[in-house]
Short mmCIF file of C-alpha atoms and ligand atoms in Angstrom, two decimals:
data_model
loop_
_atom_site.label_atom_id
_atom_site.label_comp_id
_atom_site.label_asym_id
_atom_site.label_seq_id
_atom_site.Cartn_x
_atom_site.Cartn_y
_atom_site.Cartn_z
CA MET L 277 65.41 65.84 94.70
CA SER L 278 65.19 69.63 94.85
CA ASP L 279 68.01 71.92 93.71
CA ALA L 280 66.91 74.61 96.12
CA VAL L 281 69.60 75.64 98.58
CA GLN L 282 69.52 77.78 101.66
CA ARG L 283 71.85 79.25 104.27
CA ALA L 284 71.53 76.16 106.49
CA ASP L 285 73.25 74.15 103.75
CA PHE L 286 76.41 76.15 104.39
CA ASP L 287 76.69 74.63 107.86
CA ARG L 288 75.90 71.21 106.50
CA TYR L 289 78.30 71.09 103.58
CA MET L 290 80.98 73.75 103.82
CA VAL L 291 84.23 73.75 105.76
CA PRO L 292 83.47 76.26 108.50
CA VAL L 293 86.36 78.70 108.01
CA PHE L 294 83.76 81.36 107.29
CA ALA L 295 80.58 82.35 109.10
CA PRO L 296 78.51 84.09 106.43
CA LEU L 297 75.49 86.27 107.21
CA ASP L 298 72.03 84.82 106.75
CA MET L 299 71.04 86.14 103.32
CA ILE L 300 72.02 84.60 99.99
CA PHE L 301 72.49 86.99 97.09
CA VAL L 302 71.27 85.93 93.71
CA ARG L 303 71.71 89.02 91.55
CA GLY L 304 73.61 92.29 91.37
CA GLN L 305 73.39 95.44 89.28
CA GLY L 306 75.63 98.44 89.84
CA SER L 307 75.94 98.85 93.61
CA ARG L 308 72.76 96.94 94.43
CA LEU L 309 72.41 93.29 95.36
CA TRP L 310 69.23 91.22 95.70
CA ASP L 311 68.83 88.21 97.95
CA GLN L 312 66.72 85.08 97.53
CA GLN L 313 63.72 86.85 99.03
CA GLY L 314 64.01 89.77 96.61
CA ARG L 315 65.24 92.24 99.26
CA ASP L 316 67.69 94.82 97.93
CA TYR L 317 70.93 95.96 99.54
CA ILE L 318 73.34 98.77 98.75
CA ASP L 319 76.78 97.24 98.42
CA PHE L 320 79.42 99.24 100.30
CA GLY L 321 81.78 96.27 100.63
CA ALA L 322 82.27 95.37 96.98
CA GLY L 323 83.15 91.81 97.89
CA VAL L 324 86.06 93.10 100.01
CA ALA L 325 87.26 95.79 97.60
CA VAL L 326 86.92 93.51 94.59
CA THR L 327 83.95 94.52 92.45
CA ALA L 328 85.55 97.81 91.47
CA LEU L 329 83.01 98.46 88.73
CA GLY L 330 80.06 97.21 90.74
CA HIS L 331 77.97 94.28 89.58
CA ALA L 332 77.25 93.33 85.97
CA HIS L 333 79.16 96.27 84.50
CA PRO L 334 78.62 96.12 80.72
CA ALA L 335 82.37 96.43 79.91
CA GLN L 336 83.28 93.37 81.93
CA VAL L 337 80.21 91.36 80.98
CA SER L 338 80.99 91.83 77.29
CA ALA L 339 84.72 91.13 77.76
CA LEU L 340 83.90 87.91 79.58
CA THR L 341 81.21 86.66 77.23
CA GLU L 342 83.20 87.57 74.12
CA GLN L 343 86.30 85.79 75.40
CA ALA L 344 84.21 82.86 76.63
CA GLY L 345 83.18 82.17 73.07
CA LYS L 346 86.78 82.26 71.83
CA LEU L 347 89.32 80.71 74.17
CA TRP L 348 89.38 79.85 77.88
CA HIS L 349 92.70 78.26 78.63
CA VAL L 350 95.85 77.11 76.88
CA SER L 351 98.42 76.80 79.74
CA ASN L 352 101.76 78.53 80.01
CA TYR L 353 103.35 76.29 77.39
CA TYR L 354 101.83 78.98 75.16
CA THR L 355 101.04 82.62 75.62
CA ASN L 356 97.82 84.35 74.60
CA GLU L 357 96.56 87.71 73.38
CA PRO L 358 94.59 88.92 76.43
CA ALA L 359 97.57 88.21 78.74
CA LEU L 360 99.97 90.06 76.48
CA ARG L 361 97.64 93.03 76.09
CA LEU L 362 97.08 93.30 79.84
CA ALA L 363 100.81 92.96 80.57
CA LYS L 364 101.61 95.74 78.12
CA LYS L 365 98.99 98.06 79.59
CA LEU L 366 100.15 97.44 83.17
CA CYS L 367 103.76 98.15 82.23
CA ASP L 368 102.77 101.30 80.31
CA ALA L 369 100.77 102.62 83.27
CA THR L 370 103.21 101.88 86.11
CA PHE L 371 106.91 101.70 87.03
CA ALA L 372 106.93 98.04 86.00
CA GLU L 373 108.69 96.44 83.04
CA ARG L 374 107.70 92.83 83.72
CA VAL L 375 104.58 91.18 85.09
CA PHE L 376 103.73 87.72 86.38
CA PHE L 377 100.09 86.63 86.40
CA CYS L 378 98.51 84.35 89.00
CA ASN L 379 95.09 83.92 90.57
CA SER L 380 94.99 85.80 93.87
CA GLY L 381 96.65 88.35 96.07
CA ALA L 382 98.33 85.70 98.20
CA GLU L 383 99.82 84.11 95.11
CA ALA L 384 101.08 87.47 93.88
CA ASN L 385 102.80 88.02 97.23
CA GLU L 386 104.12 84.47 97.25
CA ALA L 387 105.75 85.22 93.88
CA ALA L 388 107.12 88.54 95.12
CA LEU L 389 108.66 87.02 98.24
CA LYS L 390 110.16 84.12 96.33
CA LEU L 391 111.60 86.48 93.73
CA ALA L 392 113.10 88.74 96.41
CA ARG L 393 114.78 85.78 98.10
CA LYS L 394 115.94 84.16 94.88
CA ARG L 395 117.49 87.37 93.64
CA ALA L 396 119.21 88.14 96.94
CA VAL L 397 120.61 84.63 97.28
CA ASN L 398 121.79 84.66 93.65
CA LEU L 399 123.55 87.99 94.06
CA HIS L 400 124.76 87.87 97.66
CA GLY L 401 124.72 84.30 98.93
CA PRO L 402 122.53 82.06 101.09
CA GLU L 403 122.47 84.28 104.19
CA LYS L 404 120.53 87.08 102.56
CA ILE L 405 116.98 85.84 103.15
CA ASP L 406 115.55 88.12 105.85
CA ILE L 407 112.17 89.63 105.16
CA VAL L 408 111.13 92.68 107.14
CA SER L 409 107.38 93.10 107.58
CA PHE L 410 104.99 95.04 109.82
CA ASN L 411 102.81 94.10 112.74
CA GLY L 412 99.16 94.16 111.74
CA SER L 413 99.88 93.71 108.02
CA PHE L 414 98.03 91.23 105.86
CA HIS L 415 99.51 89.58 102.79
CA GLY L 416 97.31 86.54 102.13
CA ARG L 417 96.63 83.05 103.44
CA THR L 418 99.29 80.78 102.02
CA PHE L 419 101.71 79.57 104.67
CA PHE L 420 104.52 81.88 103.50
CA THR L 421 102.22 84.90 103.28
CA VAL L 422 100.57 84.36 106.69
CA SER L 423 104.04 83.96 108.15
CA VAL L 424 105.15 87.24 106.59
CA GLY L 425 101.87 88.94 107.50
CA GLY L 426 101.86 90.60 110.89
CA GLN L 427 98.95 88.75 112.53
CA ALA L 428 100.12 85.76 114.52
CA LYS L 429 96.58 84.39 114.83
CA TYR L 430 96.67 83.47 111.13
CA SER L 431 100.06 81.74 111.18
CA SER L 432 100.29 79.95 114.52
CA GLY L 433 99.45 76.37 115.39
CA MET L 434 100.42 74.89 112.03
CA GLY L 435 103.96 73.81 112.71
CA PRO L 436 107.19 75.68 112.12
CA ASN L 437 106.91 78.91 110.15
CA PRO L 438 109.47 79.72 107.46
CA ALA L 439 112.60 81.26 108.99
CA GLY L 440 114.03 84.71 108.39
CA ILE L 441 110.92 86.84 108.91
CA ILE L 442 111.11 89.89 111.18
CA HIS L 443 108.13 91.99 112.27
CA VAL L 444 108.33 95.56 113.55
CA ASP L 445 105.75 98.27 114.19
CA LEU L 446 104.66 100.52 111.38
CA HIS L 447 106.12 104.03 111.66
CA ASP L 448 108.74 102.86 114.19
CA GLU L 449 111.75 104.35 112.49
CA ALA L 450 114.28 103.21 115.07
CA ALA L 451 113.06 99.62 114.90
CA VAL L 452 113.26 99.45 111.11
CA ARG L 453 116.73 100.93 111.11
CA ARG L 454 117.74 98.31 113.67
CA VAL L 455 116.44 95.28 111.76
CA VAL L 456 117.20 96.14 108.14
CA GLY L 457 120.75 95.09 107.36
CA ARG L 458 123.06 93.13 105.11
CA ASN L 459 120.94 89.96 105.35
CA THR L 460 117.70 91.70 104.43
CA CYS L 461 116.34 90.56 101.08
CA ALA L 462 112.99 92.36 101.21
CA ILE L 463 110.88 94.90 103.02
CA ILE L 464 107.18 94.37 102.39
CA VAL L 465 104.50 96.93 103.21
CA GLU L 466 100.95 97.89 102.27
CA PRO L 467 101.08 101.62 101.37
CA VAL L 468 97.64 101.82 102.98
CA VAL L 469 97.14 99.11 105.56
CA GLY L 470 93.78 97.54 104.73
CA GLU L 471 92.74 94.73 107.04
CA SER L 472 94.04 96.56 110.10
CA GLY L 473 91.87 99.61 109.62
CA VAL L 474 92.53 101.51 106.35
CA VAL L 475 95.60 103.28 107.74
CA PRO L 476 97.73 105.22 105.25
CA VAL L 477 101.46 104.83 105.75
CA GLN L 478 103.19 108.21 106.06
CA PRO L 479 105.14 109.14 102.91
CA GLU L 480 108.26 109.91 104.99
CA PHE L 481 108.15 106.38 106.37
CA LEU L 482 107.83 104.91 102.88
CA ARG L 483 110.79 107.06 101.83
CA LEU L 484 112.82 105.67 104.71
CA LEU L 485 111.96 102.12 103.65
CA ARG L 486 113.00 103.00 100.09
CA GLU L 487 116.36 104.33 101.32
CA LEU L 488 117.05 101.36 103.57
CA ALA L 489 116.10 98.83 100.89
CA SER L 490 118.36 100.51 98.34
CA GLU L 491 121.21 100.85 100.80
CA HIS L 492 121.15 97.10 101.52
CA ASP L 493 120.19 95.96 98.01
CA ALA L 494 116.92 94.52 99.27
CA ALA L 495 113.63 94.54 97.38
CA LEU L 496 111.06 97.09 98.42
CA ILE L 497 107.74 95.30 97.93
CA PHE L 498 104.47 97.22 97.95
CA ASP L 499 101.44 95.06 98.51
CA GLU L 500 98.75 96.89 96.56
CA VAL L 501 96.35 93.97 96.46
CA GLN L 502 93.70 96.15 98.10
CA SER L 503 95.08 99.70 97.71
CA GLY L 504 95.66 99.39 93.98
CA ASN L 505 93.52 99.75 90.87
CA GLY L 506 91.98 103.13 91.64
CA ARG L 507 90.80 102.35 95.16
CA THR L 508 92.51 105.42 96.68
CA GLY L 509 91.78 107.75 93.78
CA ALA L 510 95.26 107.18 92.33
CA LEU L 511 95.72 104.30 89.91
CA TYR L 512 98.09 102.78 92.48
CA ALA L 513 98.63 104.16 95.97
CA TYR L 514 102.41 104.37 95.47
CA MET L 515 101.77 107.08 92.90
CA ASN L 516 100.46 109.34 95.68
CA SER L 517 103.53 108.83 97.84
CA GLY L 518 106.21 109.48 95.25
CA VAL L 519 107.99 106.32 96.42
CA VAL L 520 108.54 103.65 93.79
CA PRO L 521 108.89 100.00 94.82
CA ASP L 522 110.97 97.30 93.13
CA ILE L 523 108.09 94.86 93.22
CA MET L 524 104.39 95.55 93.49
CA THR L 525 101.58 93.07 93.87
CA THR L 526 97.94 93.54 93.08
CA ALA L 527 94.75 91.50 92.77
CA LYS L 528 91.22 92.12 94.16
CA GLY L 529 89.85 95.08 92.14
CA ILE L 530 91.73 94.48 88.93
CA GLY L 531 89.61 91.47 88.09
CA GLY L 532 86.37 93.19 89.07
CA GLY L 533 85.25 89.88 90.56
CA PHE L 534 87.11 87.45 88.32
CA PRO L 535 90.07 85.87 90.15
CA ILE L 536 93.42 87.25 89.04
CA GLY L 537 96.62 88.34 90.77
CA VAL L 538 99.61 90.18 89.38
CA MET L 539 103.19 90.68 90.46
CA LEU L 540 104.82 93.65 88.76
CA THR L 541 108.55 94.37 88.78
CA THR L 542 111.49 95.69 86.82
CA ALA L 543 113.56 93.92 84.18
CA ALA L 544 116.59 94.14 86.45
CA PHE L 545 114.78 92.29 89.22
CA ALA L 546 113.01 89.71 87.14
CA ASP L 547 115.10 88.71 84.19
CA ALA L 548 118.15 87.08 85.67
CA HIS L 549 116.36 85.48 88.62
CA PHE L 550 112.88 84.32 87.66
CA THR L 551 114.01 82.19 84.74
CA PRO L 552 112.05 79.31 83.15
CA GLY L 553 111.08 76.71 85.76
CA VAL L 554 111.81 78.80 88.85
CA HIS L 555 108.18 79.74 89.43
CA GLY L 556 104.89 79.07 87.70
CA SER L 557 101.12 78.67 87.75
CA THR L 558 98.66 76.53 85.81
CA PHE L 559 95.98 79.16 85.53
CA GLY L 560 98.13 82.31 85.75
CA GLY L 561 97.58 84.52 82.72
CA ASN L 562 94.59 82.59 81.49
CA PRO L 563 92.68 84.32 78.67
CA LEU L 564 89.36 84.67 80.52
CA ALA L 565 90.86 86.37 83.58
CA CYS L 566 93.11 88.61 81.52
CA ALA L 567 90.35 89.65 79.10
CA VAL L 568 88.13 90.69 82.01
CA ALA L 569 90.98 92.44 83.84
CA GLU L 570 91.93 94.33 80.70
CA ALA L 571 88.38 95.64 80.37
CA VAL L 572 88.24 96.58 84.06
CA PHE L 573 91.66 98.25 83.91
CA ASP L 574 90.65 100.27 80.84
CA VAL L 575 87.70 101.72 82.73
CA ILE L 576 89.50 102.31 86.04
CA ARG L 577 92.44 104.17 84.59
CA THR L 578 90.36 106.86 82.92
CA PRO L 579 90.79 110.28 84.56
CA ALA L 580 86.99 110.60 84.91
CA VAL L 581 86.77 107.45 87.04
CA LEU L 582 89.73 108.36 89.25
CA GLU L 583 88.42 111.92 89.62
CA GLY L 584 85.02 110.46 90.52
CA VAL L 585 86.59 108.32 93.22
CA ARG L 586 88.13 111.37 94.87
CA ARG L 587 84.95 113.44 94.63
CA LYS L 588 82.63 110.71 95.95
CA ALA L 589 85.14 109.80 98.67
CA ALA L 590 85.19 113.35 100.01
CA HIS L 591 81.39 113.37 100.04
CA ALA L 592 81.16 109.97 101.76
CA ALA L 593 83.75 110.95 104.39
CA ARG L 594 81.86 114.17 105.13
CA ARG L 595 78.58 112.33 105.62
CA LEU L 596 80.17 109.55 107.67
CA ARG L 597 81.65 112.17 110.00
CA GLU L 598 78.18 113.71 110.38
CA ILE L 599 76.70 110.30 111.13
CA GLY L 600 79.48 109.67 113.63
CA ARG L 601 78.80 112.98 115.37
CA GLU L 602 75.04 112.53 115.41
CA HIS L 603 75.11 109.02 116.86
CA GLY L 604 78.41 109.16 118.73
CA CYS L 605 79.60 106.00 117.03
CA PHE L 606 82.74 107.03 115.10
CA ALA L 607 85.78 108.52 116.80
CA GLU L 608 87.50 109.08 113.46
CA VAL L 609 86.80 108.54 109.76
CA ARG L 610 89.90 107.79 107.68
CA GLU L 611 89.48 108.31 103.96
CA SER L 612 91.75 106.80 101.31
CA GLY L 613 89.53 107.29 98.29
CA LEU L 614 86.46 105.05 98.18
CA TRP L 615 87.99 103.09 100.98
CA LEU L 616 86.97 104.38 104.35
CA GLY L 617 87.84 103.26 107.86
CA CYS L 618 85.42 104.43 110.55
CA GLU L 619 87.10 103.95 113.90
CA LEU L 620 84.47 103.12 116.50
CA SER L 621 84.27 105.40 119.52
CA ASP L 622 85.06 103.99 122.98
CA ALA L 623 81.40 103.23 123.69
CA TYR L 624 81.28 100.87 120.71
CA LYS L 625 84.81 99.38 120.77
CA GLY L 626 84.99 95.77 119.67
CA ARG L 627 81.56 95.84 118.00
CA ALA L 628 82.35 96.36 114.32
CA GLY L 629 80.78 92.98 113.56
CA ALA L 630 77.53 94.08 115.24
CA PHE L 631 77.50 97.21 113.04
CA MET L 632 77.91 95.03 110.00
CA GLN L 633 74.89 92.96 111.06
CA ALA L 634 72.77 96.00 111.88
CA SER L 635 73.64 97.58 108.54
CA ALA L 636 72.71 94.45 106.63
CA ALA L 637 69.37 94.43 108.48
CA HIS L 638 68.90 98.02 107.25
CA GLY L 639 69.78 97.12 103.67
CA VAL L 640 73.40 98.24 103.38
CA LEU L 641 76.44 96.01 103.24
CA HIS L 642 79.79 97.13 104.55
CA ILE L 643 82.70 95.20 105.95
CA VAL L 644 84.98 95.57 108.94
CA ALA L 645 88.71 95.93 109.50
CA GLY L 646 89.28 94.25 112.81
CA PRO L 647 86.88 94.56 115.76
CA ASP L 648 87.04 98.37 116.02
CA VAL L 649 86.75 99.63 112.47
CA VAL L 650 83.76 99.77 110.12
CA ARG L 651 85.24 99.51 106.63
CA LEU L 652 83.60 100.76 103.46
CA ALA L 653 84.95 99.88 100.03
CA THR L 654 82.36 100.81 97.45
CA SER L 655 82.39 100.32 93.72
CA LEU L 656 84.60 102.97 92.13
CA VAL L 657 81.76 103.88 89.79
CA ILE L 658 78.97 103.91 92.36
CA SER L 659 76.28 106.43 91.41
CA ASP L 660 75.63 109.45 93.61
CA GLU L 661 72.11 108.11 94.25
CA GLU L 662 73.34 104.68 95.37
CA LEU L 663 75.97 106.31 97.57
CA ASP L 664 73.44 108.58 99.28
CA GLU L 665 70.86 105.83 99.63
CA GLY L 666 73.47 103.57 101.25
CA LEU L 667 74.61 106.34 103.59
CA ASP L 668 71.00 106.99 104.62
CA ARG L 669 70.57 103.31 105.41
CA LEU L 670 73.86 103.29 107.30
CA ALA L 671 72.70 106.26 109.37
CA ARG L 672 69.53 104.32 110.29
CA ALA L 673 71.67 101.31 111.27
CA CYS L 674 73.86 103.53 113.47
CA ALA L 675 70.73 104.96 115.11
CA ALA L 676 69.55 101.43 115.81
CA MET L 677 72.89 100.59 117.41
CA ARG L 678 72.40 103.25 120.10
CA PRO L 679 71.50 101.83 123.47
CA ALA L 680 67.80 102.41 124.23
C1 PLP S 104 93.14 90.58 100.33
C2 PLP S 104 94.60 90.85 100.49
C3 PLP S 104 95.56 89.87 100.19
C4 PLP S 104 95.19 88.45 99.83
O1 PLP S 104 94.52 88.37 98.62
P1 PLP S 104 93.77 86.99 98.24
O2 PLP S 104 93.28 87.25 96.86
O3 PLP S 104 92.71 86.78 99.25
O4 PLP S 104 94.78 85.92 98.29
C5 PLP S 104 96.89 90.22 100.29
N1 PLP S 104 97.26 91.45 100.65
C6 PLP S 104 96.37 92.42 100.93
C7 PLP S 104 96.85 93.78 101.31
C8 PLP S 104 95.00 92.15 100.88
O5 PLP S 104 94.13 93.10 101.19
#
């Protein structure tokens, strides 16, 4: 029997919750990927904002291989050195005083939401469980996080959703003032809304959420699963806004491709409420994940890398606007660091998926954010040459998308 596999095997063996493109990648280096046929692609998607240092970055390869020879897993009956080192670095670099490790963004949000409820119920009684969230937001795929997320298509048709979740529109000040009250235990928001188009939340609106949360002793939760870890050019997006949350979650980029999630919070929030047994995870804080994340974090937080993100982002946005003008495809290009949302013009509305296909055919991989937005999330350390090569290929794909 042959070990050779091909794309058709996906349809034969895999649960069809995904519909992957036709190629199968076998190798990556920097911001280039190669498929089974040896074709190369410039990677402008970074595995959905995950491979922050590109592929096979020496710092993360050596962290992984070194740790792999030492210790993989011990469980949370014990702690371990990589977890403690990473926790210390995250607390030193952010508002946080306590961290909880898990394996994904959804799990980090699950922990955040449970903590917010537990704390509110402990301090104020069983009525204080309301979670205020925003239409169009995305917080993960567990049942609690799809229910809190603002996209009904992900949470409907699976029986009753958890109670006490209220959705309002982003930037609708009157609506938020109306729904936040004495029974609110948390307000959760992405400081830059990722899946719905790379839309930065206005700082004044974040300030309002901060005020309302404080006024009602509710947790302000920032979901920085995608916006964090240097993506926007700041280490975390909250640092740009001047608004500090009570709880922050992150995942995606911090592992550089190794699964890890983190919930960060203050001692006041965590200590009295998340006590032994209240929450947990088998793999959370495992030495392999934490060793890799520590190496990734050490690279990302250097001023040179963050400066590079801002410089390359400005360049990419400029070129994307040119491409948009030349081919009439982009109505607007929103830049939040190396995270760009190209809003399709009216003539191309609803066809972001077709752009993704055309780009792949021209040797550049980007992603989408809904049907109307072409989303780019490159490696944070992409070289100028790779960036320009990818943009050239993208321009050719946009030309090919023009009606004949
Ligand atoms: C991707 C994402 C999540 C979910 O992360 P997973 O690791 O897929 O569970 C949650 N929130 C935001 C903002 C995300 O972009």
